[in-house]
Amino acid sequence: MTVRKNQATLTVDEKKRFVDAVLELKRSGRYDDFVRTHNEFIMSDTDTGERTGHRSPSFLPWHRRFLLDFEQALQSVDSSVALPYWDWSTDRTLRASLWAPDFLGGTGRSSDGRVMDGPFAASAGNWPMNVRVDGRTFLRRSLGTGVRELPTRAEVESVLSISTYDMEPYNSAADGFRNNLEGWRGVNLHNRVHVWVGGQMGTGVSPNDPVFWLHHAYVDKLWAEWQSRHPDAGYVPTGGTADVVDLNETMKPWNDVRPADLLDHTKFYTFDS
Amino acid sequence: MPDISRRRALTAAAALAATATAATVVAPAATAADHEHPMPMPQPPGHFDEVYKGRRIQGRPMSGGGHHHEHGGGFEVLVDGVQLHVMRNADGTWISVVSHYAPVATPRAAARAAVDELQGAPLLPFPAN
């Protein structure tokens, strides 16, 4: 059984295996398919129309399944690898080991945002930006400049305390747990982390930065924590909602999996704590 | 979906044509402009056409309609003649594909945020690749 661990607790060997598996997916071309899929959903999910991957109740199950696909791809390269998660409410500075050269590398240089160290720096030659929205072909970051502070634990707690999963109109204007976690409303958790990292992470092609997976693995863990705090509150809506994925409707792009199939993460993996 | 590649090709061709036109039009203005000070021109409400940080940004109702990628309430934004994918949120704020998680008040603000983010790099016609 896959155990997803806090990135801060990984051994040197676990970090190396994760990085090597990611680089192999990149080399083989499989990585860029994930970037492409994410951008296609980012551009087509709209508040007034069909919405599946973002700004909708299925934001959480959609990303759970997207991460499962990616984790399974990693495991096809190295079966020992699991997705780590980044608790950005705790590891909240540029000095976190997450950003060290033996893992994801650090922030970008000030002139052009280019990441200069670590396995994903353009200079290492293993991380071309193939699926992109502009002419730049190198990984960029500007940690903590688009927004100064990552969410605090108190802010996370305030969102976990919201007892309703999602509410009408089931989009970026909704109240409820999902939209406060996603960040279009309230203290802003998930969206703010994308902005804090900057570079490609602020764009529709955000999976170009491997930290995307660690960010979303933690967002996914927060969903699991919310479920354990609110055992009587379930995914909504449960049927008949135009443009929105109901509990028992299948989700694109897979078309064979429903939110109902993804509510219990322990069918697929557990967390270290 | 065989028409995807044709649509992409047409989009790319249109963007190239628009780039060439914009470059011709904007070159003298860009030379004369203070790059930090946009030069607004008279336009109907919602429209904009200005040089911001040395780049031409435009916003206007989308021509044609019925586009698969039309998610800005029928409004389109261009940077140096290349269409920037923008989207209107339910609360009236705007985002673009290069600044997707940080809503701003207007399409013009989204265009300026894109120019800031691009740091001089050319925008690629979408869909990306």
PDB file of N, CA, C and O in Angstrom, chain A residues 38-39 42-47 55 111-112 130-136 140 172-173 184-185 190-191 194-195 201-204 206, chain B residues 8 68-71 85 87-91 95-103 117-119 121-129:
ATOM      1  N   HIS A  38      -3.890  19.282 -17.660  1.00  0.00           N
ATOM      2  CA  HIS A  38      -4.258  20.282 -16.661  1.00  0.00           C
ATOM      3  C   HIS A  38      -4.602  21.609 -17.317  1.00  0.00           C
ATOM      4  O   HIS A  38      -5.600  22.247 -16.987  1.00  0.00           O
ATOM      5  N   ASN A  39      -3.795  22.030 -18.271  1.00  0.00           N
ATOM      6  CA  ASN A  39      -4.042  23.326 -18.908  1.00  0.00           C
ATOM      7  C   ASN A  39      -5.347  23.310 -19.698  1.00  0.00           C
ATOM      8  O   ASN A  39      -6.074  24.303 -19.726  1.00  0.00           O
ATOM      9  N   ILE A  42      -8.013  23.796 -17.094  1.00  0.00           N
ATOM     10  CA  ILE A  42      -7.954  25.162 -16.560  1.00  0.00           C
ATOM     11  C   ILE A  42      -8.619  26.150 -17.521  1.00  0.00           C
ATOM     12  O   ILE A  42      -9.353  27.048 -17.108  1.00  0.00           O
ATOM     13  N   MET A  43      -8.376  25.967 -18.807  1.00  0.00           N
ATOM     14  CA  MET A  43      -8.897  26.928 -19.779  1.00  0.00           C
ATOM     15  C   MET A  43     -10.372  26.702 -20.074  1.00  0.00           C
ATOM     16  O   MET A  43     -11.050  27.610 -20.539  1.00  0.00           O
ATOM     17  N   SER A  44     -10.876  25.497 -19.832  1.00  0.00           N
ATOM     18  CA  SER A  44     -12.265  25.229 -20.217  1.00  0.00           C
ATOM     19  C   SER A  44     -13.233  25.210 -19.038  1.00  0.00           C
ATOM     20  O   SER A  44     -14.447  25.325 -19.243  1.00  0.00           O
ATOM     21  N   ASP A  45     -12.747  25.065 -17.800  1.00  0.00           N
ATOM     22  CA  ASP A  45     -13.643  25.114 -16.643  1.00  0.00           C
ATOM     23  C   ASP A  45     -14.092  26.560 -16.415  1.00  0.00           C
ATOM     24  O   ASP A  45     -13.263  27.423 -16.124  1.00  0.00           O
ATOM     25  N   THR A  46     -15.393  26.820 -16.538  1.00  0.00           N
ATOM     26  CA  THR A  46     -15.880  28.192 -16.353  1.00  0.00           C
ATOM     27  C   THR A  46     -17.024  28.232 -15.348  1.00  0.00           C
ATOM     28  O   THR A  46     -17.782  27.274 -15.215  1.00  0.00           O
ATOM     29  N   ASP A  47     -17.158  29.389 -14.692  1.00  0.00           N
ATOM     30  CA  ASP A  47     -18.178  29.541 -13.657  1.00  0.00           C
ATOM     31  C   ASP A  47     -19.590  29.427 -14.191  1.00  0.00           C
ATOM     32  O   ASP A  47     -20.505  29.048 -13.459  1.00  0.00           O
ATOM     33  N   ARG A  55     -12.835  25.255  -9.815  1.00  0.00           N
ATOM     34  CA  ARG A  55     -13.975  26.130  -9.538  1.00  0.00           C
ATOM     35  C   ARG A  55     -15.300  25.374  -9.505  1.00  0.00           C
ATOM     36  O   ARG A  55     -16.316  25.861  -9.991  1.00  0.00           O
ATOM     37  N   SER A 111      16.469  38.474 -12.103  1.00  0.00           N
ATOM     38  CA  SER A 111      16.378  39.093 -13.428  1.00  0.00           C
ATOM     39  C   SER A 111      15.273  38.478 -14.292  1.00  0.00           C
ATOM     40  O   SER A 111      14.509  39.196 -14.929  1.00  0.00           O
ATOM     41  N   ASP A 112      15.192  37.146 -14.304  1.00  0.00           N
ATOM     42  CA  ASP A 112      14.214  36.504 -15.187  1.00  0.00           C
ATOM     43  C   ASP A 112      13.476  35.339 -14.537  1.00  0.00           C
ATOM     44  O   ASP A 112      12.757  34.612 -15.236  1.00  0.00           O
ATOM     45  N   ASN A 130       8.165  22.208 -22.381  1.00  0.00           N
ATOM     46  CA  ASN A 130       7.621  21.924 -23.706  1.00  0.00           C
ATOM     47  C   ASN A 130       6.187  22.414 -23.863  1.00  0.00           C
ATOM     48  O   ASN A 130       5.808  22.917 -24.910  1.00  0.00           O
ATOM     49  N   VAL A 131       5.386  22.235 -22.824  1.00  0.00           N
ATOM     50  CA  VAL A 131       3.991  22.692 -22.857  1.00  0.00           C
ATOM     51  C   VAL A 131       3.961  24.028 -22.131  1.00  0.00           C
ATOM     52  O   VAL A 131       4.088  24.090 -20.907  1.00  0.00           O
ATOM     53  N   ARG A 132       3.834  25.106 -22.885  1.00  0.00           N
ATOM     54  CA  ARG A 132       4.000  26.414 -22.271  1.00  0.00           C
ATOM     55  C   ARG A 132       3.082  27.436 -22.916  1.00  0.00           C
ATOM     56  O   ARG A 132       2.539  27.190 -24.001  1.00  0.00           O
ATOM     57  N   VAL A 133       2.912  28.542 -22.236  1.00  0.00           N
ATOM     58  CA  VAL A 133       2.024  29.584 -22.746  1.00  0.00           C
ATOM     59  C   VAL A 133       2.812  30.785 -23.268  1.00  0.00           C
ATOM     60  O   VAL A 133       2.238  31.710 -23.824  1.00  0.00           O
ATOM     61  N   ASP A 134       4.121  30.779 -23.054  1.00  0.00           N
ATOM     62  CA  ASP A 134       4.946  31.867 -23.584  1.00  0.00           C
ATOM     63  C   ASP A 134       6.272  31.300 -24.075  1.00  0.00           C
ATOM     64  O   ASP A 134       6.481  30.083 -24.037  1.00  0.00           O
ATOM     65  N   GLY A 135       7.137  32.176 -24.525  1.00  0.00           N
ATOM     66  CA  GLY A 135       8.345  31.737 -25.212  1.00  0.00           C
ATOM     67  C   GLY A 135       9.443  31.176 -24.321  1.00  0.00           C
ATOM     68  O   GLY A 135      10.416  30.615 -24.831  1.00  0.00           O
ATOM     69  N   ARG A 136       9.284  31.287 -23.011  1.00  0.00           N
ATOM     70  CA  ARG A 136      10.385  30.908 -22.121  1.00  0.00           C
ATOM     71  C   ARG A 136      10.434  29.390 -21.899  1.00  0.00           C
ATOM     72  O   ARG A 136       9.430  28.772 -21.589  1.00  0.00           O
ATOM     73  N   ARG A 140      10.744  28.543 -13.930  1.00  0.00           N
ATOM     74  CA  ARG A 140      10.831  29.799 -13.198  1.00  0.00           C
ATOM     75  C   ARG A 140      10.107  29.689 -11.866  1.00  0.00           C
ATOM     76  O   ARG A 140       9.109  28.959 -11.751  1.00  0.00           O
ATOM     77  N   SER A 172     -16.899  29.521  -8.398  1.00  0.00           N
ATOM     78  CA  SER A 172     -15.927  30.321  -7.643  1.00  0.00           C
ATOM     79  C   SER A 172     -16.596  31.322  -6.711  1.00  0.00           C
ATOM     80  O   SER A 172     -15.907  31.980  -5.918  1.00  0.00           O
ATOM     81  N   ALA A 173     -17.921  31.453  -6.807  1.00  0.00           N
ATOM     82  CA  ALA A 173     -18.646  32.371  -5.924  1.00  0.00           C
ATOM     83  C   ALA A 173     -19.258  31.649  -4.719  1.00  0.00           C
ATOM     84  O   ALA A 173     -19.889  32.293  -3.881  1.00  0.00           O
ATOM     85  N   TRP A 184     -10.978  30.711  -3.963  1.00  0.00           N
ATOM     86  CA  TRP A 184     -11.659  31.827  -4.635  1.00  0.00           C
ATOM     87  C   TRP A 184     -12.430  32.669  -3.627  1.00  0.00           C
ATOM     88  O   TRP A 184     -12.833  33.796  -3.933  1.00  0.00           O
ATOM     89  N   ARG A 185     -12.655  32.122  -2.440  1.00  0.00           N
ATOM     90  CA  ARG A 185     -13.336  32.833  -1.362  1.00  0.00           C
ATOM     91  C   ARG A 185     -12.532  32.692  -0.086  1.00  0.00           C
ATOM     92  O   ARG A 185     -11.818  31.701   0.104  1.00  0.00           O
ATOM     93  N   HIS A 190      -5.450  27.159  -1.366  1.00  0.00           N
ATOM     94  CA  HIS A 190      -4.802  26.557  -2.544  1.00  0.00           C
ATOM     95  C   HIS A 190      -4.325  27.587  -3.584  1.00  0.00           C
ATOM     96  O   HIS A 190      -3.190  27.536  -4.046  1.00  0.00           O
ATOM     97  N   ASN A 191      -5.201  28.509  -3.963  1.00  0.00           N
ATOM     98  CA  ASN A 191      -4.799  29.485  -4.991  1.00  0.00           C
ATOM     99  C   ASN A 191      -3.591  30.294  -4.540  1.00  0.00           C
ATOM    100  O   ASN A 191      -2.674  30.576  -5.317  1.00  0.00           O
ATOM    101  N   HIS A 194      -0.197  28.679  -5.121  1.00  0.00           N
ATOM    102  CA  HIS A 194       0.246  28.807  -6.519  1.00  0.00           C
ATOM    103  C   HIS A 194       0.893  30.182  -6.743  1.00  0.00           C
ATOM    104  O   HIS A 194       1.946  30.282  -7.385  1.00  0.00           O
ATOM    105  N   VAL A 195       0.256  31.231  -6.236  1.00  0.00           N
ATOM    106  CA  VAL A 195       0.767  32.591  -6.444  1.00  0.00           C
ATOM    107  C   VAL A 195       2.078  32.787  -5.681  1.00  0.00           C
ATOM    108  O   VAL A 195       3.010  33.424  -6.178  1.00  0.00           O
ATOM    109  N   MET A 201       4.087  27.984 -11.808  1.00  0.00           N
ATOM    110  CA  MET A 201       3.057  27.586 -10.842  1.00  0.00           C
ATOM    111  C   MET A 201       1.895  28.585 -10.793  1.00  0.00           C
ATOM    112  O   MET A 201       0.811  28.242 -10.323  1.00  0.00           O
ATOM    113  N   GLY A 202       2.109  29.809 -11.258  1.00  0.00           N
ATOM    114  CA  GLY A 202       1.030  30.782 -11.275  1.00  0.00           C
ATOM    115  C   GLY A 202       0.167  30.718 -12.529  1.00  0.00           C
ATOM    116  O   GLY A 202      -0.765  31.499 -12.668  1.00  0.00           O
ATOM    117  N   THR A 203       0.483  29.793 -13.416  1.00  0.00           N
ATOM    118  CA  THR A 203      -0.156  29.760 -14.737  1.00  0.00           C
ATOM    119  C   THR A 203      -1.001  28.497 -14.913  1.00  0.00           C
ATOM    120  O   THR A 203      -1.019  27.623 -14.053  1.00  0.00           O
ATOM    121  N   GLY A 204      -1.649  28.413 -16.041  1.00  0.00           N
ATOM    122  CA  GLY A 204      -2.423  27.216 -16.372  1.00  0.00           C
ATOM    123  C   GLY A 204      -1.563  25.979 -16.565  1.00  0.00           C
ATOM    124  O   GLY A 204      -2.056  24.858 -16.449  1.00  0.00           O
ATOM    125  N   SER A 206       0.764  24.966 -14.619  1.00  0.00           N
ATOM    126  CA  SER A 206       1.436  24.855 -13.324  1.00  0.00           C
ATOM    127  C   SER A 206       2.088  23.492 -13.058  1.00  0.00           C
ATOM    128  O   SER A 206       3.089  23.447 -12.329  1.00  0.00           O
TER     129      SER A 206
ATOM    130  N   ARG B   8      -6.134  24.897 -34.764  1.00  0.00           N
ATOM    131  CA  ARG B   8      -4.879  25.407 -34.198  1.00  0.00           C
ATOM    132  C   ARG B   8      -4.071  26.128 -35.254  1.00  0.00           C
ATOM    133  O   ARG B   8      -3.519  27.187 -35.022  1.00  0.00           O
ATOM    134  N   HIS B  68     -14.741  27.760 -29.152  1.00  0.00           N
ATOM    135  CA  HIS B  68     -14.639  26.813 -28.052  1.00  0.00           C
ATOM    136  C   HIS B  68     -13.977  27.452 -26.837  1.00  0.00           C
ATOM    137  O   HIS B  68     -14.245  27.098 -25.714  1.00  0.00           O
ATOM    138  N   HIS B  69     -13.085  28.372 -27.095  1.00  0.00           N
ATOM    139  CA  HIS B  69     -12.268  28.905 -26.005  1.00  0.00           C
ATOM    140  C   HIS B  69     -12.739  30.286 -25.562  1.00  0.00           C
ATOM    141  O   HIS B  69     -11.995  31.032 -24.975  1.00  0.00           O
ATOM    142  N   GLU B  70     -13.963  30.599 -25.880  1.00  0.00           N
ATOM    143  CA  GLU B  70     -14.479  31.913 -25.548  1.00  0.00           C
ATOM    144  C   GLU B  70     -15.054  31.873 -24.134  1.00  0.00           C
ATOM    145  O   GLU B  70     -16.174  31.444 -23.924  1.00  0.00           O
ATOM    146  N   HIS B  71     -14.251  32.282 -23.149  1.00  0.00           N
ATOM    147  CA  HIS B  71     -14.687  32.202 -21.763  1.00  0.00           C
ATOM    148  C   HIS B  71     -14.589  33.548 -21.063  1.00  0.00           C
ATOM    149  O   HIS B  71     -14.656  33.606 -19.853  1.00  0.00           O
ATOM    150  N   HIS B  85      -5.470  34.090 -23.297  1.00  0.00           N
ATOM    151  CA  HIS B  85      -6.685  33.429 -22.801  1.00  0.00           C
ATOM    152  C   HIS B  85      -7.075  34.052 -21.465  1.00  0.00           C
ATOM    153  O   HIS B  85      -6.327  33.974 -20.494  1.00  0.00           O
ATOM    154  N   MET B  87     -10.449  34.856 -18.600  1.00  0.00           N
ATOM    155  CA  MET B  87     -11.691  34.278 -18.101  1.00  0.00           C
ATOM    156  C   MET B  87     -12.290  35.216 -17.063  1.00  0.00           C
ATOM    157  O   MET B  87     -11.573  35.803 -16.252  1.00  0.00           O
ATOM    158  N   ARG B  88     -13.621  35.337 -17.117  1.00  0.00           N
ATOM    159  CA  ARG B  88     -14.329  36.173 -16.155  1.00  0.00           C
ATOM    160  C   ARG B  88     -14.876  35.279 -15.056  1.00  0.00           C
ATOM    161  O   ARG B  88     -15.530  34.274 -15.310  1.00  0.00           O
ATOM    162  N   ASN B  89     -14.608  35.662 -13.808  1.00  0.00           N
ATOM    163  CA  ASN B  89     -15.137  34.922 -12.669  1.00  0.00           C
ATOM    164  C   ASN B  89     -16.558  35.380 -12.360  1.00  0.00           C
ATOM    165  O   ASN B  89     -16.987  36.459 -12.790  1.00  0.00           O
ATOM    166  N   ALA B  90     -17.268  34.578 -11.581  1.00  0.00           N
ATOM    167  CA  ALA B  90     -18.663  34.874 -11.266  1.00  0.00           C
ATOM    168  C   ALA B  90     -18.816  36.224 -10.559  1.00  0.00           C
ATOM    169  O   ALA B  90     -19.831  36.888 -10.697  1.00  0.00           O
ATOM    170  N   ASP B  91     -17.810  36.640  -9.802  1.00  0.00           N
ATOM    171  CA  ASP B  91     -17.908  37.916  -9.078  1.00  0.00           C
ATOM    172  C   ASP B  91     -17.454  39.102  -9.919  1.00  0.00           C
ATOM    173  O   ASP B  91     -17.343  40.224  -9.409  1.00  0.00           O
ATOM    174  N   ILE B  95      -9.116  36.629 -14.698  1.00  0.00           N
ATOM    175  CA  ILE B  95      -7.816  35.962 -14.637  1.00  0.00           C
ATOM    176  C   ILE B  95      -7.374  35.676 -16.065  1.00  0.00           C
ATOM    177  O   ILE B  95      -8.168  35.756 -16.999  1.00  0.00           O
ATOM    178  N   SER B  96      -6.102  35.334 -16.226  1.00  0.00           N
ATOM    179  CA  SER B  96      -5.620  34.894 -17.541  1.00  0.00           C
ATOM    180  C   SER B  96      -4.814  33.629 -17.359  1.00  0.00           C
ATOM    181  O   SER B  96      -4.476  33.240 -16.244  1.00  0.00           O
ATOM    182  N   VAL B  97      -4.477  33.016 -18.477  1.00  0.00           N
ATOM    183  CA  VAL B  97      -3.768  31.740 -18.401  1.00  0.00           C
ATOM    184  C   VAL B  97      -2.362  31.904 -17.822  1.00  0.00           C
ATOM    185  O   VAL B  97      -1.799  30.942 -17.309  1.00  0.00           O
ATOM    186  N   VAL B  98      -1.792  33.108 -17.865  1.00  0.00           N
ATOM    187  CA  VAL B  98      -0.467  33.289 -17.269  1.00  0.00           C
ATOM    188  C   VAL B  98      -0.552  33.810 -15.840  1.00  0.00           C
ATOM    189  O   VAL B  98       0.471  34.009 -15.186  1.00  0.00           O
ATOM    190  N   SER B  99      -1.747  34.048 -15.339  1.00  0.00           N
ATOM    191  CA  SER B  99      -1.920  34.482 -13.950  1.00  0.00           C
ATOM    192  C   SER B  99      -3.250  33.924 -13.474  1.00  0.00           C
ATOM    193  O   SER B  99      -4.203  34.639 -13.230  1.00  0.00           O
ATOM    194  N   HIS B 100      -3.288  32.596 -13.359  1.00  0.00           N
ATOM    195  CA  HIS B 100      -4.575  31.930 -13.286  1.00  0.00           C
ATOM    196  C   HIS B 100      -5.167  31.870 -11.892  1.00  0.00           C
ATOM    197  O   HIS B 100      -6.349  31.604 -11.729  1.00  0.00           O
ATOM    198  N   TYR B 101      -4.366  32.109 -10.876  1.00  0.00           N
ATOM    199  CA  TYR B 101      -4.841  31.903  -9.515  1.00  0.00           C
ATOM    200  C   TYR B 101      -4.930  33.219  -8.743  1.00  0.00           C
ATOM    201  O   TYR B 101      -5.082  33.216  -7.535  1.00  0.00           O
ATOM    202  N   ALA B 102      -4.852  34.341  -9.485  1.00  0.00           N
ATOM    203  CA  ALA B 102      -4.828  35.651  -8.834  1.00  0.00           C
ATOM    204  C   ALA B 102      -5.790  36.599  -9.549  1.00  0.00           C
ATOM    205  O   ALA B 102      -5.396  37.327 -10.463  1.00  0.00           O
ATOM    206  N   PRO B 103      -7.062  36.604  -9.161  1.00  0.00           N
ATOM    207  CA  PRO B 103      -8.042  37.460  -9.848  1.00  0.00           C
ATOM    208  C   PRO B 103      -7.714  38.948  -9.715  1.00  0.00           C
ATOM    209  O   PRO B 103      -7.231  39.400  -8.684  1.00  0.00           O
ATOM    210  N   GLU B 117       4.140  39.590 -15.883  1.00  0.00           N
ATOM    211  CA  GLU B 117       4.565  38.199 -15.723  1.00  0.00           C
ATOM    212  C   GLU B 117       5.488  37.760 -16.854  1.00  0.00           C
ATOM    213  O   GLU B 117       6.453  37.021 -16.652  1.00  0.00           O
ATOM    214  N   LEU B 118       5.214  38.236 -18.062  1.00  0.00           N
ATOM    215  CA  LEU B 118       5.966  37.763 -19.228  1.00  0.00           C
ATOM    216  C   LEU B 118       7.395  38.291 -19.256  1.00  0.00           C
ATOM    217  O   LEU B 118       8.259  37.692 -19.895  1.00  0.00           O
ATOM    218  N   GLN B 119       7.664  39.433 -18.605  1.00  0.00           N
ATOM    219  CA  GLN B 119       9.011  40.006 -18.578  1.00  0.00           C
ATOM    220  C   GLN B 119       9.618  40.075 -19.982  1.00  0.00           C
ATOM    221  O   GLN B 119      10.785  39.732 -20.194  1.00  0.00           O
ATOM    222  N   ALA B 121       8.847  38.304 -22.633  1.00  0.00           N
ATOM    223  CA  ALA B 121       8.756  37.089 -23.463  1.00  0.00           C
ATOM    224  C   ALA B 121       7.526  37.152 -24.359  1.00  0.00           C
ATOM    225  O   ALA B 121       6.497  37.686 -23.965  1.00  0.00           O
ATOM    226  N   PRO B 122       7.620  36.590 -25.569  1.00  0.00           N
ATOM    227  CA  PRO B 122       6.433  36.532 -26.431  1.00  0.00           C
ATOM    228  C   PRO B 122       5.412  35.541 -25.889  1.00  0.00           C
ATOM    229  O   PRO B 122       5.772  34.498 -25.351  1.00  0.00           O
ATOM    230  N   LEU B 123       4.154  35.912 -26.019  1.00  0.00           N
ATOM    231  CA  LEU B 123       3.056  35.004 -25.695  1.00  0.00           C
ATOM    232  C   LEU B 123       2.921  34.006 -26.841  1.00  0.00           C
ATOM    233  O   LEU B 123       3.104  34.363 -27.996  1.00  0.00           O
ATOM    234  N   LEU B 124       2.599  32.752 -26.527  1.00  0.00           N
ATOM    235  CA  LEU B 124       2.333  31.775 -27.577  1.00  0.00           C
ATOM    236  C   LEU B 124       0.826  31.699 -27.810  1.00  0.00           C
ATOM    237  O   LEU B 124       0.055  31.803 -26.867  1.00  0.00           O
ATOM    238  N   PRO B 125       0.407  31.521 -29.064  1.00  0.00           N
ATOM    239  CA  PRO B 125      -1.023  31.315 -29.310  1.00  0.00           C
ATOM    240  C   PRO B 125      -1.499  30.073 -28.565  1.00  0.00           C
ATOM    241  O   PRO B 125      -0.782  29.081 -28.506  1.00  0.00           O
ATOM    242  N   PHE B 126      -2.700  30.138 -27.958  1.00  0.00           N
ATOM    243  CA  PHE B 126      -3.215  28.941 -27.307  1.00  0.00           C
ATOM    244  C   PHE B 126      -4.095  28.178 -28.294  1.00  0.00           C
ATOM    245  O   PHE B 126      -4.558  28.745 -29.267  1.00  0.00           O
ATOM    246  N   PRO B 127      -4.415  26.920 -28.063  1.00  0.00           N
ATOM    247  CA  PRO B 127      -3.923  26.112 -26.957  1.00  0.00           C
ATOM    248  C   PRO B 127      -2.428  25.873 -27.057  1.00  0.00           C
ATOM    249  O   PRO B 127      -1.898  25.741 -28.155  1.00  0.00           O
ATOM    250  N   ALA B 128      -1.806  25.831 -25.876  1.00  0.00           N
ATOM    251  CA  ALA B 128      -0.356  25.668 -25.824  1.00  0.00           C
ATOM    252  C   ALA B 128       0.018  24.356 -26.521  1.00  0.00           C
ATOM    253  O   ALA B 128      -0.453  23.298 -26.141  1.00  0.00           O
ATOM    254  N   ASN B 129       0.847  24.474 -27.493  1.00  0.00           N
ATOM    255  CA  ASN B 129       1.329  23.325 -28.266  1.00  0.00           C
ATOM    256  C   ASN B 129       0.176  22.483 -28.810  1.00  0.00           C
ATOM    257  O   ASN B 129      -0.114  21.455 -28.308  1.00  0.00           O
TER     258      ASN B 129
END
